[in-house]
XYZ file of C-alpha atoms in Angstrom:
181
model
C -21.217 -3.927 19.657
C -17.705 -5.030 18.356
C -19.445 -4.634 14.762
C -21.062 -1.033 15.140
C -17.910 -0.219 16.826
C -16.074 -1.426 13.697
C -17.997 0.645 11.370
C -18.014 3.618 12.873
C -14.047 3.022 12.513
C -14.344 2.464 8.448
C -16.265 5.137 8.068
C -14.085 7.438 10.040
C -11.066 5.927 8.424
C -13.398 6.760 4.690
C -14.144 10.236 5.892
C -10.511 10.760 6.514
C -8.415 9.681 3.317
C -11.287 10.379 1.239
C -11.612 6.502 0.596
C -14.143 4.181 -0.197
C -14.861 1.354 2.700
C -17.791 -0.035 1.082
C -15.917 -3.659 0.520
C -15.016 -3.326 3.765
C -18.508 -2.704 5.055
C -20.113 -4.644 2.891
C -17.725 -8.152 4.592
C -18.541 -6.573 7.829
C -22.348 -6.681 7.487
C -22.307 -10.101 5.264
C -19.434 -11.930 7.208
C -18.108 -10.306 10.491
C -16.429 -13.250 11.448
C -14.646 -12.512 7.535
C -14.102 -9.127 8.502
C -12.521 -9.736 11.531
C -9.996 -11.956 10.342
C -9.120 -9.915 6.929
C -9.007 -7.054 9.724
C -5.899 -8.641 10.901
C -4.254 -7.383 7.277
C -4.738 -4.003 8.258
C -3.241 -3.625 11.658
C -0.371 -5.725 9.780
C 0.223 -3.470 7.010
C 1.143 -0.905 9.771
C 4.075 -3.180 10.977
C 7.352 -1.648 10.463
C 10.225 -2.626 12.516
C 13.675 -1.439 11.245
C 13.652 -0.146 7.520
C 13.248 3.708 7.201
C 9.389 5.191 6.042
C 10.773 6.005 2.723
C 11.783 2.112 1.996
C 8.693 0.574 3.130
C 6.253 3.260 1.535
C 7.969 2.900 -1.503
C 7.248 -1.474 -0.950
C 3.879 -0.320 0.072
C 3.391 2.143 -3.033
C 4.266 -0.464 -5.764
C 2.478 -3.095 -4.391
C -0.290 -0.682 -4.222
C 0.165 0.313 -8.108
C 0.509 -3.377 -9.341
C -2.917 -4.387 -8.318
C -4.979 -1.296 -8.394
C -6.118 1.515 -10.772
C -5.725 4.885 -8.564
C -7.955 4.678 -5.294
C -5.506 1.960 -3.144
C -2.674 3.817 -4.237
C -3.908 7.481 -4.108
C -4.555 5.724 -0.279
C -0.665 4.514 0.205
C 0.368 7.720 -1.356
C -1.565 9.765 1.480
C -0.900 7.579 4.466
C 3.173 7.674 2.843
C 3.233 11.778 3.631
C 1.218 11.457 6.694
C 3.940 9.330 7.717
C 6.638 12.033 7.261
C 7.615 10.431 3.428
C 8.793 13.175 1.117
C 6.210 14.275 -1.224
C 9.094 14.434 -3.918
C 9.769 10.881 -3.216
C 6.144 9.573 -3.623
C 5.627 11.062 -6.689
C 9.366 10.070 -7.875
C 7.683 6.202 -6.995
C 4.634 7.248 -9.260
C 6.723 7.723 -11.864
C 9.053 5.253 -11.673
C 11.787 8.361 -11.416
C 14.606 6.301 -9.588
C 16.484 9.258 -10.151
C 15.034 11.034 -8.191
C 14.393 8.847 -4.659
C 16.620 9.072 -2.051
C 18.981 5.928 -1.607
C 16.222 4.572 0.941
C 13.597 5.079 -1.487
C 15.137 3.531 -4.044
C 15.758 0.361 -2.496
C 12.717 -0.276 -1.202
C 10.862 0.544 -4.789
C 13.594 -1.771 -6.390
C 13.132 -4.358 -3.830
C 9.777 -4.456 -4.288
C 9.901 -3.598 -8.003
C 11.724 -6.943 -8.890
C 9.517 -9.099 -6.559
C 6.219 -7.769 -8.487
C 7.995 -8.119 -11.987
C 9.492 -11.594 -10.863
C 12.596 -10.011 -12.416
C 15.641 -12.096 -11.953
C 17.193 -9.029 -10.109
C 14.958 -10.209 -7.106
C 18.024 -11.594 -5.108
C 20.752 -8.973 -5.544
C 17.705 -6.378 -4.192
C 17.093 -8.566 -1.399
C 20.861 -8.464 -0.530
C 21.395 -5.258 -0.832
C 18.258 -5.157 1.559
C 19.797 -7.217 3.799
C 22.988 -5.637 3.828
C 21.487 -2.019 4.685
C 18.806 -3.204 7.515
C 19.224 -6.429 7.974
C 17.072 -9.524 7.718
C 14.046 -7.475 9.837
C 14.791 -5.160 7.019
C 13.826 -7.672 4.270
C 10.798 -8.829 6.276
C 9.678 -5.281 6.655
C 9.688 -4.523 3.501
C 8.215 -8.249 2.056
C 5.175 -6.921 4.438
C 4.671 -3.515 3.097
C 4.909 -4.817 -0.731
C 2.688 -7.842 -0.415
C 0.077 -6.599 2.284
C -0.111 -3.282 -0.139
C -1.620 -5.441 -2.906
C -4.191 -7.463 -0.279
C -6.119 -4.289 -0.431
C -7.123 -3.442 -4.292
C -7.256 -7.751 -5.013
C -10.176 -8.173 -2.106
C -11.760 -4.835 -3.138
C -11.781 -6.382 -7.012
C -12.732 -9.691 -5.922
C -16.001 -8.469 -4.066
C -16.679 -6.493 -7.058
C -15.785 -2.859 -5.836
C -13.461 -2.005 -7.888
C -15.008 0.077 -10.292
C -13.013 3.194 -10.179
C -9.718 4.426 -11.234
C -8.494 8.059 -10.835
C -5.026 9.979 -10.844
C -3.038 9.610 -8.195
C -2.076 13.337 -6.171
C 0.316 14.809 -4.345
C 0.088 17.916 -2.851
C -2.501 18.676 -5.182
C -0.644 17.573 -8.392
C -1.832 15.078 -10.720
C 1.086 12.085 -11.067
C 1.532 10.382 -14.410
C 2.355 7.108 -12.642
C 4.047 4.716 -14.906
C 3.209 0.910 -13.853
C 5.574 -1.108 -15.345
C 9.370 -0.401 -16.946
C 9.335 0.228 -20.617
């Protein structure tokens, strides 16, 4: 029951973002027990406690964009304006465009930005973190960064990772840009 409950959920949750649960269903029929406990990643990469939408979404979104090719993050950028994130902001974090985020934004794709490139601008980022929300701030956002890339590595490691398309927003192709020049 807990199972066919379960994939009625994925399949929902597929129908809805327009993503594809097949990893997920695939661990579900092979390895339940699996399933359930990887499950546990997705009700955490919902936990927010103190930093603002924009600041974790951003985490979320470059996490998403260092391990995937377009589906995980076309996902993050979907759930981001669902959330009530800008859709000038999202795409400003496709692009790198630090310019154009908002101060929250910014932070939060720095934050995270320097984590994924190990740059040695990791601890001023986490300060300045720290200093704006706190140390529930820099948790939030370590969970949003690092549970965004848990996603497109277990969907490559089973195999399923076969596609990559553009990232939208509202309905505009984004040039994302990965990495800094």
């Amino acid at each position: 029951m807990r199972s066919f409950i379960a994939r009625r959920m994925l399949r929902a949750y597929s129908k809805r973002y327009g993503y594809d649960t097949s990893y997920l269903e695939m661990m579900l029929k092979q390895s339940p027990t699996s399933f359930f406990k990887f499950a546990g990643a997705m009700k955490a990469a919902a936990c927010r406690e103190v930093a603002p939408v924009e600041a974790c979404f951003a985490a979320k979104l470059t996490g998403a964009l260092a391990e995937d090719c377009g589906p995980c993050a076309q996902l993050v950028a979907d759930m981001a304006i669902e959330a009530g994130m800008a859709e000038q902001q999202v795409a400003a974090v496709l692009r790198r465009d630090a310019s154009a985020m908002s101060a929250d934004t910014a932070l939060g794709f720095r934050f995270a930005d320097a984590i994924v490139q190990r740059s040695t601008e990791d601890d001023a980022c986490r300060e300045a973190v720290r200093a704006r929300w706190g140390e529930k701030g820099v948790i939030d956002l370590a969970m949003a960064l690092q549970i965004g890339r848990i996603f497109p590595m277990m969907k490559l490691a089973l195999g399923y990772a076969r596609e990559c398309r553009r990232v939208t927003v509202a309905g505009h192709q984004i040039d994302v840009i990965k990495q800094a020049a």
